[in-house]
Amino acid sequence: MQSIQSYIKDNKDRFLGELIDLLKIPSISADSAYKGDVLKTAEVIKTSLENAGCDHVEICKTEGYPIVYGEKIINKNLPTILVYGHYDVQPPDPLDLWNSPPFEPVIQKTELHPEGAIFARGACDDKGQMYMHVKAMEFMTANNELPCNVKFMIEGEEEVGSVNLAKFVKANREKLTNDVILISDTGMIAPDVPSITTGLRGLSYVEVEVTGPNRDLHSGLYGGAVANPINVLTKMIASLHDDNNHITIPGFYYKVENLSDAERAEMAKAPFSLEAYKKSLDIDAVYGEEGYTTNERNSIRPTLDVNGIWGGYTGEGAKTVIASKAYAKISMRLVPNQDWEEITELFKTHFESIAPKGVTVKVTPHHGGQGYVTPIDSVGYKAASKAYEQTFGKTPIPQRSGGSIPIVSLFEQELKSKTILMGFGLDSDAIHSPNEHFGVWNYLKGIETIPYFYKYFTELSK
Amino acid sequence: MQSIQSYIKDNKDRFLGELIDLLKIPSISADSAYKGDVLKTAEVIKTSLENAGCDHVEICKTEGYPIVYGEKIINKNLPTILVYGHYDVQPPDPLDLWNSPPFEPVIQKTELHPEGAIFARGACDDKGQMYMHVKAMEFMTANNELPCNVKFMIEGEEEVGSVNLAKFVKANREKLTNDVILISDTGMIAPDVPSITTGLRGLSYVEVEVTGPNRDLHSGLYGGAVANPINVLTKMIASLHDDNNHITIPGFYYKVENLSDAERAEMAKAPFSLEAYKKSLDIDAVYGEEGYTTNERNSIRPTLDVNGIWGGYTGEGAKTVIASKAYAKISMRLVPNQDWEEITELFKTHFESIAPKGVTVKVTPHHGGQGYVTPIDSVGYKAASKAYEQTFGKTPIPQRSGGSIPIVSLFEQELKSKTILMGFGLDSDAIHSPNEHFGVWNYLKGIETIPYFYKYFTELSK
């Protein structure tokens, strides 16, 4: 029977070609203009699961984009792994910062990816990492090496909040019964430093609108006499952080989980070079909450970032106008114990309360999700750790991620099972940014590692 | 010989038709996409001046858009009036707030314009007000009533700073010699309250760019750990005003002209209803510099307004990104004695100095101009006052405008003559805004009043 290593060697070009074809479809869930492409992507995923050996593959309709489900039940007495991933991608703009078109994948070598990386929107987040599981499944079924039952649940709305997936999960607890949930939608510290993500931040994403006069005004005739919605918005947003970069929303930190010095010391052991970090971003200094290190600021501490702002004249040249309205998209990353709906409410109440006279403020919640932490003594974590040891020759480091996969905490709540986050991308892979890419080596290493997780999880579950 | 009143009665429809045709051409000087239309407009103006009886009408090339010049010299011993206006217009956006397309003029009645108003970009600023002078000229030459010499200088770059007009004036002092400069590019207090603008604010218009990381970043992986250019920009802009809405740029107020209590008391006499003002803008309160009234804030006090801001994701839905760059367009309205180039330099120095570590800031000056005040005891002012008395039956009120016509102070400096600002538009005509309009009554009243200015200016100059 063929080993996974030799199977990958024989099928490498096909594995890359199939992923590249998948990346050519602009499945942007945030922009309704791409609806047809998102739906088409679901069809492609369905076919790929069938080809990988799944049974009963179906496209499950929702009020939004569909969920592709497939399974392979070989023996009711064996454990069941539920694989989750998403086929939608982030919007690619700003387009002018891409070195190659976001939906025309190219493979290029980089300093961190000497064997080449696939450059395309979704290459790493999450089409590439999701497709590793499809190809690992193909290997196991083709070589009769599937040691347990498996269920695939691939959604198309992860980048817009997984609202309909949540409904789907609540409505299909029976169908989705499993012993562990396996996800590759996070990163690893470095190619030679494998890591398992044990924590995720929650998220609250809101949009704010400040309205002043009922129409755009001439800034000469009215300037200085009426509230300028843009000036007001900048004052309101600026006031959300104090001089130490603490967030000023009353009650915001109330439930924040505080790590012990021992836990912080453990975290500090993860290899990290501040100089390399600054160099990779071309910044002369980092910036953040007083009293915490960079790795703490982006993982165990909550944040508030403006993701977009707009108002007035933004075209070429000059226009002397006072805009009637100004807008911003603001997201808060939350840590365990912070409830995203409660935080969204605290934000709304506070933001509306600081509006000066002369303007009206509207806060519209977009979506959100809870944070998550997983124990490192579970069967799932141990199986993942052994899998990495097998293929990387090293014990992986447990790490908190600053990112959010809001659905994970819902999985635990509804399906009563733990999630194992085996990420193979790098933070520098520019997910959500121009020139997103995923290393060819990482892609293939993921396909190689996943079957070992199945093997050890089945053995350790006995 | 026919009176101006009966001439207007006979030609009203043609006067309106010609203006409407002129308004159909989108002569947007700020946007190079409309270059052809701006140039075409210059040709139309040339023809209209020829038809109005001007001699030697020419399109004077500049490094930017051309200046249309024409004259009628009837007697070297008579005074000469130089008429200035502009044929370019502001960009029309936001387009979705227009009730009818900005370049498809329609006439509609409004509360303030019971006889109807022409709705179109440029209707009031300045095509409509400029064209009043062309039609008044037509009347005077057709009826042999031109009492003095006249020169027309109509430019196409007023909305973008009149940079090339300044060069043209300096290079053509001889050609432009005059006894008074007449401009209709301002407003009047109300249809039954004629006013003459005796002051204009200066202007400094800059664009700022804040750059953080070298690429857009995932707000989960990097949020809280690096300076977010949008958050930083809001903090920097917010800090430009203190809690009393004084501008915090060091040296900004150093040369500001302070009016005496007597002058402020005189200003306060102008009819003004704060309730009506708030109602017309749908705002519950005015907002501005502590210690000054609304009419002072928008005329005798300098201001700082953000005219546009943008950065990050501004599309539909949500994108969890930290933008690499954030931008804003900022303009400062200046009062007499403030030098716009000095203020621009003070802004640049201060804004760059308050940039925190982790970002770089670039300030790019767009354009600017000096403020202006004109005395009310000049021959020109007296002639204008008598002209209004003749056609409105009331003595006009002298008033400071908050707007800027940067070129006016340069006229005085280079041509050694005073400028008389006879405005016939209303502040509520929404210039620079969606649904800009100009009252049919105001348009015709302007055409009726202008010849009397010629008459009285010539008589009073003897």
PDB file of N, CA and C in Angstrom, chain A residues 90-91 93-94 201 205 214 216 219-220 222-223 225 228 231 235 238 241 277 280-282 284 287 305-311 313 315 317 319-321 329 333 358 402 432-433, chain B residues 90-91 93-94 201 205 214 216 219-220 222-223 225 228 231 235 238 241 277 280-282 284 287 305-311 313 315-317 319-321 329 333 358 402 432-433:
ATOM      1  N   GLN A  90     -12.250  36.790   1.179  1.00  0.00           N
ATOM      2  CA  GLN A  90     -12.339  38.221   1.454  1.00  0.00           C
ATOM      3  C   GLN A  90     -12.346  39.003   0.143  1.00  0.00           C
ATOM      4  N   PRO A  91     -12.919  40.216   0.138  1.00  0.00           N
ATOM      5  CA  PRO A  91     -12.763  41.085  -1.044  1.00  0.00           C
ATOM      6  C   PRO A  91     -11.265  41.326  -1.291  1.00  0.00           C
ATOM      7  N   ASP A  93      -9.775  44.037  -2.723  1.00  0.00           N
ATOM      8  CA  ASP A  93      -9.238  45.402  -2.803  1.00  0.00           C
ATOM      9  C   ASP A  93      -8.382  45.738  -1.599  1.00  0.00           C
ATOM     10  N   PRO A  94      -7.433  46.666  -1.708  1.00  0.00           N
ATOM     11  CA  PRO A  94      -7.183  47.510  -2.879  1.00  0.00           C
ATOM     12  C   PRO A  94      -6.448  46.761  -4.001  1.00  0.00           C
ATOM     13  N   ARG A 201      -9.686  34.794  19.123  1.00  0.00           N
ATOM     14  CA  ARG A 201     -10.381  35.954  19.681  1.00  0.00           C
ATOM     15  C   ARG A 201     -11.798  36.017  19.136  1.00  0.00           C
ATOM     16  N   TYR A 205     -18.338  43.344  15.003  1.00  0.00           N
ATOM     17  CA  TYR A 205     -18.086  44.214  13.846  1.00  0.00           C
ATOM     18  C   TYR A 205     -19.290  45.121  13.648  1.00  0.00           C
ATOM     19  N   ASN A 214     -28.546  68.376   6.455  1.00  0.00           N
ATOM     20  CA  ASN A 214     -29.336  67.490   5.580  1.00  0.00           C
ATOM     21  C   ASN A 214     -28.812  67.406   4.157  1.00  0.00           C
ATOM     22  N   ASP A 216     -24.889  68.137   1.619  1.00  0.00           N
ATOM     23  CA  ASP A 216     -23.518  68.611   1.594  1.00  0.00           C
ATOM     24  C   ASP A 216     -23.542  70.134   1.517  1.00  0.00           C
ATOM     25  N   SER A 219     -18.091  74.660   2.167  1.00  0.00           N
ATOM     26  CA  SER A 219     -17.309  74.795   3.399  1.00  0.00           C
ATOM     27  C   SER A 219     -16.939  76.253   3.692  1.00  0.00           C
ATOM     28  N   GLY A 220     -17.125  77.123   2.712  1.00  0.00           N
ATOM     29  CA  GLY A 220     -16.855  78.537   2.973  1.00  0.00           C
ATOM     30  C   GLY A 220     -18.049  79.200   3.628  1.00  0.00           C
ATOM     31  N   TYR A 222     -20.580  77.741   5.169  1.00  0.00           N
ATOM     32  CA  TYR A 222     -21.041  77.120   6.413  1.00  0.00           C
ATOM     33  C   TYR A 222     -19.898  76.691   7.329  1.00  0.00           C
ATOM     34  N   GLY A 223     -18.674  76.670   6.800  1.00  0.00           N
ATOM     35  CA  GLY A 223     -17.537  76.182   7.583  1.00  0.00           C
ATOM     36  C   GLY A 223     -17.359  76.963   8.878  1.00  0.00           C
ATOM     37  N   ALA A 225     -19.472  77.008  11.318  1.00  0.00           N
ATOM     38  CA  ALA A 225     -20.752  77.335  11.958  1.00  0.00           C
ATOM     39  C   ALA A 225     -21.623  76.113  12.227  1.00  0.00           C
ATOM     40  N   ASN A 228     -19.258  69.496  11.433  1.00  0.00           N
ATOM     41  CA  ASN A 228     -18.800  68.779  10.245  1.00  0.00           C
ATOM     42  C   ASN A 228     -18.758  67.282  10.613  1.00  0.00           C
ATOM     43  N   ASN A 231     -15.259  65.726  10.857  1.00  0.00           N
ATOM     44  CA  ASN A 231     -14.491  66.158  12.031  1.00  0.00           C
ATOM     45  C   ASN A 231     -15.041  65.505  13.293  1.00  0.00           C
ATOM     46  N   LYS A 235     -13.237  62.817  16.011  1.00  0.00           N
ATOM     47  CA  LYS A 235     -13.174  63.066  17.460  1.00  0.00           C
ATOM     48  C   LYS A 235     -13.766  61.889  18.230  1.00  0.00           C
ATOM     49  N   ALA A 238     -11.433  58.852  17.891  1.00  0.00           N
ATOM     50  CA  ALA A 238     -10.187  59.085  18.643  1.00  0.00           C
ATOM     51  C   ALA A 238     -10.414  58.870  20.136  1.00  0.00           C
ATOM     52  N   HIS A 241      -9.921  55.359  22.447  1.00  0.00           N
ATOM     53  CA  HIS A 241      -8.690  54.881  23.090  1.00  0.00           C
ATOM     54  C   HIS A 241      -8.121  56.013  23.959  1.00  0.00           C
ATOM     55  N   TYR A 277       9.936  41.387  12.914  1.00  0.00           N
ATOM     56  CA  TYR A 277       8.518  41.745  12.809  1.00  0.00           C
ATOM     57  C   TYR A 277       8.375  43.149  12.220  1.00  0.00           C
ATOM     58  N   SER A 280       9.515  43.282   8.589  1.00  0.00           N
ATOM     59  CA  SER A 280       8.601  42.678   7.608  1.00  0.00           C
ATOM     60  C   SER A 280       7.429  43.612   7.285  1.00  0.00           C
ATOM     61  N   LEU A 281       7.178  44.564   8.189  1.00  0.00           N
ATOM     62  CA  LEU A 281       6.061  45.498   7.972  1.00  0.00           C
ATOM     63  C   LEU A 281       6.551  46.895   7.580  1.00  0.00           C
ATOM     64  N   ASP A 282       7.866  47.088   7.515  1.00  0.00           N
ATOM     65  CA  ASP A 282       8.447  48.411   7.243  1.00  0.00           C
ATOM     66  C   ASP A 282       7.963  49.464   8.232  1.00  0.00           C
ATOM     67  N   ASP A 284       8.816  51.597  11.976  1.00  0.00           N
ATOM     68  CA  ASP A 284       9.954  51.919  12.851  1.00  0.00           C
ATOM     69  C   ASP A 284       9.638  51.579  14.313  1.00  0.00           C
ATOM     70  N   TYR A 287       3.049  49.478  18.180  1.00  0.00           N
ATOM     71  CA  TYR A 287       2.125  50.442  18.773  1.00  0.00           C
ATOM     72  C   TYR A 287       1.001  49.643  19.384  1.00  0.00           C
ATOM     73  N   ASP A 305     -10.317  48.355  16.198  1.00  0.00           N
ATOM     74  CA  ASP A 305      -9.684  48.890  14.992  1.00  0.00           C
ATOM     75  C   ASP A 305     -10.730  49.395  14.012  1.00  0.00           C
ATOM     76  N   VAL A 306     -10.427  50.544  13.393  1.00  0.00           N
ATOM     77  CA  VAL A 306     -11.257  51.009  12.293  1.00  0.00           C
ATOM     78  C   VAL A 306     -10.799  50.255  11.043  1.00  0.00           C
ATOM     79  N   ASN A 307     -11.720  49.542  10.400  1.00  0.00           N
ATOM     80  CA  ASN A 307     -11.375  48.768   9.202  1.00  0.00           C
ATOM     81  C   ASN A 307     -11.630  49.545   7.920  1.00  0.00           C
ATOM     82  N   GLY A 308     -12.439  50.600   8.050  1.00  0.00           N
ATOM     83  CA  GLY A 308     -12.709  51.440   6.888  1.00  0.00           C
ATOM     84  C   GLY A 308     -13.363  52.728   7.331  1.00  0.00           C
ATOM     85  N   ILE A 309     -13.061  53.811   6.614  1.00  0.00           N
ATOM     86  CA  ILE A 309     -13.668  55.109   6.930  1.00  0.00           C
ATOM     87  C   ILE A 309     -13.876  55.859   5.629  1.00  0.00           C
ATOM     88  N   TRP A 310     -14.990  56.580   5.526  1.00  0.00           N
ATOM     89  CA  TRP A 310     -15.222  57.357   4.306  1.00  0.00           C
ATOM     90  C   TRP A 310     -16.248  58.456   4.530  1.00  0.00           C
ATOM     91  N   GLY A 311     -16.090  59.515   3.744  1.00  0.00           N
ATOM     92  CA  GLY A 311     -17.013  60.638   3.804  1.00  0.00           C
ATOM     93  C   GLY A 311     -16.486  61.794   2.993  1.00  0.00           C
ATOM     94  N   TYR A 313     -15.576  64.405  -0.137  1.00  0.00           N
ATOM     95  CA  TYR A 313     -15.020  64.270  -1.478  1.00  0.00           C
ATOM     96  C   TYR A 313     -13.703  63.509  -1.429  1.00  0.00           C
ATOM     97  N   GLY A 315     -12.347  62.185  -4.445  1.00  0.00           N
ATOM     98  CA  GLY A 315     -11.849  62.070  -5.812  1.00  0.00           C
ATOM     99  C   GLY A 315     -10.580  62.862  -6.043  1.00  0.00           C
ATOM    100  N   GLY A 317      -8.174  65.928  -7.052  1.00  0.00           N
ATOM    101  CA  GLY A 317      -8.268  67.369  -6.846  1.00  0.00           C
ATOM    102  C   GLY A 317      -8.952  67.766  -5.551  1.00  0.00           C
ATOM    103  N   LYS A 319     -12.326  69.650  -3.395  1.00  0.00           N
ATOM    104  CA  LYS A 319     -13.728  70.066  -3.356  1.00  0.00           C
ATOM    105  C   LYS A 319     -13.962  70.634  -1.971  1.00  0.00           C
ATOM    106  N   THR A 320     -14.379  71.892  -1.907  1.00  0.00           N
ATOM    107  CA  THR A 320     -14.538  72.550  -0.611  1.00  0.00           C
ATOM    108  C   THR A 320     -15.954  72.321  -0.108  1.00  0.00           C
ATOM    109  N   VAL A 321     -16.141  71.150   0.492  1.00  0.00           N
ATOM    110  CA  VAL A 321     -17.481  70.742   0.890  1.00  0.00           C
ATOM    111  C   VAL A 321     -17.487  70.242   2.333  1.00  0.00           C
ATOM    112  N   LYS A 329     -16.347  51.639   9.436  1.00  0.00           N
ATOM    113  CA  LYS A 329     -16.533  50.244   9.815  1.00  0.00           C
ATOM    114  C   LYS A 329     -15.519  49.977  10.924  1.00  0.00           C
ATOM    115  N   ARG A 333     -11.795  42.965  18.444  1.00  0.00           N
ATOM    116  CA  ARG A 333     -11.393  41.575  18.684  1.00  0.00           C
ATOM    117  C   ARG A 333     -11.542  41.328  20.175  1.00  0.00           C
ATOM    118  N   GLY A 358     -25.879  68.642  17.235  1.00  0.00           N
ATOM    119  CA  GLY A 358     -25.655  69.058  15.852  1.00  0.00           C
ATOM    120  C   GLY A 358     -25.457  67.898  14.900  1.00  0.00           C
ATOM    121  N   GLY A 402      -4.694  35.650  17.216  1.00  0.00           N
ATOM    122  CA  GLY A 402      -5.452  36.883  17.361  1.00  0.00           C
ATOM    123  C   GLY A 402      -6.690  36.883  16.487  1.00  0.00           C
ATOM    124  N   HIS A 432      -6.306  38.310   3.860  1.00  0.00           N
ATOM    125  CA  HIS A 432      -7.100  39.556   3.947  1.00  0.00           C
ATOM    126  C   HIS A 432      -6.367  40.739   3.320  1.00  0.00           C
ATOM    127  N   SER A 433      -5.203  40.529   2.767  1.00  0.00           N
ATOM    128  CA  SER A 433      -4.398  41.625   2.224  1.00  0.00           C
ATOM    129  C   SER A 433      -4.117  41.386   0.749  1.00  0.00           C
TER     130      SER A 433
ATOM    131  N   GLN B  90     -17.829  72.798  -9.784  1.00  0.00           N
ATOM    132  CA  GLN B  90     -17.425  71.788  -8.803  1.00  0.00           C
ATOM    133  C   GLN B  90     -17.843  70.395  -9.278  1.00  0.00           C
ATOM    134  N   PRO B  91     -17.148  69.360  -8.834  1.00  0.00           N
ATOM    135  CA  PRO B  91     -17.641  67.994  -9.103  1.00  0.00           C
ATOM    136  C   PRO B  91     -19.058  67.853  -8.521  1.00  0.00           C
ATOM    137  N   ASP B  93     -20.576  65.043  -7.351  1.00  0.00           N
ATOM    138  CA  ASP B  93     -20.887  63.976  -6.391  1.00  0.00           C
ATOM    139  C   ASP B  93     -21.146  64.528  -4.995  1.00  0.00           C
ATOM    140  N   PRO B  94     -21.913  63.836  -4.151  1.00  0.00           N
ATOM    141  CA  PRO B  94     -22.483  62.507  -4.385  1.00  0.00           C
ATOM    142  C   PRO B  94     -23.712  62.548  -5.307  1.00  0.00           C
ATOM    143  N   ARG B 201     -13.084  85.125   2.767  1.00  0.00           N
ATOM    144  CA  ARG B 201     -12.063  84.419   3.537  1.00  0.00           C
ATOM    145  C   ARG B 201     -11.000  83.855   2.593  1.00  0.00           C
ATOM    146  N   TYR B 205      -5.746  74.666   1.237  1.00  0.00           N
ATOM    147  CA  TYR B 205      -6.326  73.326   1.027  1.00  0.00           C
ATOM    148  C   TYR B 205      -5.190  72.326   0.909  1.00  0.00           C
ATOM    149  N   ASN B 214       3.480  48.181   5.610  1.00  0.00           N
ATOM    150  CA  ASN B 214       3.703  48.252   4.160  1.00  0.00           C
ATOM    151  C   ASN B 214       2.614  47.560   3.343  1.00  0.00           C
ATOM    152  N   ASP B 216      -1.849  46.065   3.598  1.00  0.00           N
ATOM    153  CA  ASP B 216      -3.036  45.870   4.423  1.00  0.00           C
ATOM    154  C   ASP B 216      -2.832  44.597   5.243  1.00  0.00           C
ATOM    155  N   SER B 219      -6.840  42.142  10.580  1.00  0.00           N
ATOM    156  CA  SER B 219      -7.015  42.854  11.854  1.00  0.00           C
ATOM    157  C   SER B 219      -7.036  41.900  13.046  1.00  0.00           C
ATOM    158  N   GLY B 220      -7.149  40.607  12.790  1.00  0.00           N
ATOM    159  CA  GLY B 220      -7.099  39.660  13.903  1.00  0.00           C
ATOM    160  C   GLY B 220      -5.665  39.329  14.258  1.00  0.00           C
ATOM    161  N   TYR B 222      -2.939  41.025  13.457  1.00  0.00           N
ATOM    162  CA  TYR B 222      -2.096  42.183  13.774  1.00  0.00           C
ATOM    163  C   TYR B 222      -2.797  43.229  14.638  1.00  0.00           C
ATOM    164  N   GLY B 223      -4.136  43.109  14.758  1.00  0.00           N
ATOM    165  CA  GLY B 223      -4.898  44.118  15.497  1.00  0.00           C
ATOM    166  C   GLY B 223      -4.400  44.291  16.923  1.00  0.00           C
ATOM    167  N   ALA B 225      -1.487  45.378  17.776  1.00  0.00           N
ATOM    168  CA  ALA B 225      -0.025  45.294  17.890  1.00  0.00           C
ATOM    169  C   ALA B 225       0.700  46.302  17.010  1.00  0.00           C
ATOM    170  N   ASN B 228      -2.675  51.490  13.580  1.00  0.00           N
ATOM    171  CA  ASN B 228      -3.675  51.438  12.519  1.00  0.00           C
ATOM    172  C   ASN B 228      -3.769  52.858  11.933  1.00  0.00           C
ATOM    173  N   ASN B 231      -7.039  54.755  12.617  1.00  0.00           N
ATOM    174  CA  ASN B 231      -7.177  55.197  14.009  1.00  0.00           C
ATOM    175  C   ASN B 231      -6.251  56.379  14.287  1.00  0.00           C
ATOM    176  N   LYS B 235      -7.133  60.357  15.376  1.00  0.00           N
ATOM    177  CA  LYS B 235      -6.544  61.014  16.555  1.00  0.00           C
ATOM    178  C   LYS B 235      -5.872  62.327  16.156  1.00  0.00           C
ATOM    179  N   ALA B 238      -8.538  64.891  15.114  1.00  0.00           N
ATOM    180  CA  ALA B 238      -9.311  65.316  16.292  1.00  0.00           C
ATOM    181  C   ALA B 238      -8.517  66.324  17.122  1.00  0.00           C
ATOM    182  N   HIS B 241      -8.509  70.546  16.903  1.00  0.00           N
ATOM    183  CA  HIS B 241      -9.423  71.474  17.581  1.00  0.00           C
ATOM    184  C   HIS B 241      -9.417  71.153  19.080  1.00  0.00           C
ATOM    185  N   TYR B 277     -32.324  78.917  10.340  1.00  0.00           N
ATOM    186  CA  TYR B 277     -31.041  78.385   9.882  1.00  0.00           C
ATOM    187  C   TYR B 277     -30.943  76.893  10.237  1.00  0.00           C
ATOM    188  N   SER B 280     -33.455  74.843   8.224  1.00  0.00           N
ATOM    189  CA  SER B 280     -33.114  74.626   6.813  1.00  0.00           C
ATOM    190  C   SER B 280     -32.060  73.536   6.646  1.00  0.00           C
ATOM    191  N   LEU B 281     -31.318  73.253   7.724  1.00  0.00           N
ATOM    192  CA  LEU B 281     -30.264  72.226   7.646  1.00  0.00           C
ATOM    193  C   LEU B 281     -30.663  70.954   8.394  1.00  0.00           C
ATOM    194  N   ASP B 282     -31.862  70.950   8.987  1.00  0.00           N
ATOM    195  CA  ASP B 282     -32.308  69.817   9.813  1.00  0.00           C
ATOM    196  C   ASP B 282     -31.312  69.468  10.908  1.00  0.00           C
ATOM    197  N   ASP B 284     -30.225  70.042  15.127  1.00  0.00           N
ATOM    198  CA  ASP B 284     -30.832  70.462  16.404  1.00  0.00           C
ATOM    199  C   ASP B 284     -30.002  71.534  17.099  1.00  0.00           C
ATOM    200  N   TYR B 287     -22.802  74.570  15.869  1.00  0.00           N
ATOM    201  CA  TYR B 287     -21.583  74.005  16.456  1.00  0.00           C
ATOM    202  C   TYR B 287     -20.424  74.853  15.959  1.00  0.00           C
ATOM    203  N   ASP B 305     -11.761  72.453   8.293  1.00  0.00           N
ATOM    204  CA  ASP B 305     -12.744  71.411   8.024  1.00  0.00           C
ATOM    205  C   ASP B 305     -12.138  70.294   7.191  1.00  0.00           C
ATOM    206  N   VAL B 306     -12.504  69.057   7.560  1.00  0.00           N
ATOM    207  CA  VAL B 306     -12.144  67.933   6.709  1.00  0.00           C
ATOM    208  C   VAL B 306     -13.178  67.876   5.582  1.00  0.00           C
ATOM    209  N   ASN B 307     -12.715  67.945   4.339  1.00  0.00           N
ATOM    210  CA  ASN B 307     -13.630  67.924   3.194  1.00  0.00           C
ATOM    211  C   ASN B 307     -13.809  66.518   2.636  1.00  0.00           C
ATOM    212  N   GLY B 308     -12.875  65.635   3.002  1.00  0.00           N
ATOM    213  CA  GLY B 308     -12.990  64.245   2.558  1.00  0.00           C
ATOM    214  C   GLY B 308     -12.041  63.380   3.362  1.00  0.00           C
ATOM    215  N   ILE B 309     -12.458  62.138   3.607  1.00  0.00           N
ATOM    216  CA  ILE B 309     -11.596  61.198   4.333  1.00  0.00           C
ATOM    217  C   ILE B 309     -11.840  59.803   3.771  1.00  0.00           C
ATOM    218  N   TRP B 310     -10.788  59.016   3.657  1.00  0.00           N
ATOM    219  CA  TRP B 310     -10.975  57.652   3.164  1.00  0.00           C
ATOM    220  C   TRP B 310      -9.795  56.751   3.533  1.00  0.00           C
ATOM    221  N   GLY B 311     -10.107  55.475   3.695  1.00  0.00           N
ATOM    222  CA  GLY B 311      -9.081  54.490   4.000  1.00  0.00           C
ATOM    223  C   GLY B 311      -9.730  53.156   4.324  1.00  0.00           C
ATOM    224  N   TYR B 313     -11.471  49.377   4.015  1.00  0.00           N
ATOM    225  CA  TYR B 313     -12.544  48.792   3.227  1.00  0.00           C
ATOM    226  C   TYR B 313     -13.807  49.630   3.358  1.00  0.00           C
ATOM    227  N   GLY B 315     -16.458  49.157   1.038  1.00  0.00           N
ATOM    228  CA  GLY B 315     -17.474  48.519   0.204  1.00  0.00           C
ATOM    229  C   GLY B 315     -18.609  47.936   1.034  1.00  0.00           C
ATOM    230  N   GLU B 316     -19.410  47.129   0.371  1.00  0.00           N
ATOM    231  CA  GLU B 316     -20.538  46.476   1.028  1.00  0.00           C
ATOM    232  C   GLU B 316     -20.013  45.447   2.028  1.00  0.00           C
ATOM    233  N   GLY B 317     -20.764  45.223   3.087  1.00  0.00           N
ATOM    234  CA  GLY B 317     -20.406  44.161   4.028  1.00  0.00           C
ATOM    235  C   GLY B 317     -19.199  44.500   4.898  1.00  0.00           C
ATOM    236  N   LYS B 319     -15.013  43.740   6.115  1.00  0.00           N
ATOM    237  CA  LYS B 319     -13.677  43.225   5.821  1.00  0.00           C
ATOM    238  C   LYS B 319     -12.819  43.545   7.033  1.00  0.00           C
ATOM    239  N   THR B 320     -12.250  42.513   7.629  1.00  0.00           N
ATOM    240  CA  THR B 320     -11.476  42.709   8.855  1.00  0.00           C
ATOM    241  C   THR B 320     -10.021  42.978   8.488  1.00  0.00           C
ATOM    242  N   VAL B 321      -9.773  44.246   8.158  1.00  0.00           N
ATOM    243  CA  VAL B 321      -8.465  44.605   7.651  1.00  0.00           C
ATOM    244  C   VAL B 321      -7.931  45.838   8.376  1.00  0.00           C
ATOM    245  N   LYS B 329      -8.638  65.044   2.976  1.00  0.00           N
ATOM    246  CA  LYS B 329      -8.512  66.366   2.346  1.00  0.00           C
ATOM    247  C   LYS B 329      -9.001  67.364   3.378  1.00  0.00           C
ATOM    248  N   ARG B 333     -10.263  77.876   6.133  1.00  0.00           N
ATOM    249  CA  ARG B 333     -10.725  79.176   5.651  1.00  0.00           C
ATOM    250  C   ARG B 333     -10.015  80.228   6.499  1.00  0.00           C
ATOM    251  N   GLY B 358       5.581  54.599  14.405  1.00  0.00           N
ATOM    252  CA  GLY B 358       4.853  53.501  13.775  1.00  0.00           C
ATOM    253  C   GLY B 358       4.130  53.913  12.511  1.00  0.00           C
ATOM    254  N   GLY B 402     -18.251  84.006   3.990  1.00  0.00           N
ATOM    255  CA  GLY B 402     -17.319  82.998   4.486  1.00  0.00           C
ATOM    256  C   GLY B 402     -16.557  82.335   3.356  1.00  0.00           C
ATOM    257  N   HIS B 432     -21.880  73.902  -4.577  1.00  0.00           N
ATOM    258  CA  HIS B 432     -20.930  72.851  -4.137  1.00  0.00           C
ATOM    259  C   HIS B 432     -21.656  71.622  -3.587  1.00  0.00           C
ATOM    260  N   SER B 433     -22.971  71.621  -3.628  1.00  0.00           N
ATOM    261  CA  SER B 433     -23.757  70.527  -3.050  1.00  0.00           C
ATOM    262  C   SER B 433     -24.655  69.900  -4.103  1.00  0.00           C
TER     263      SER B 433
END
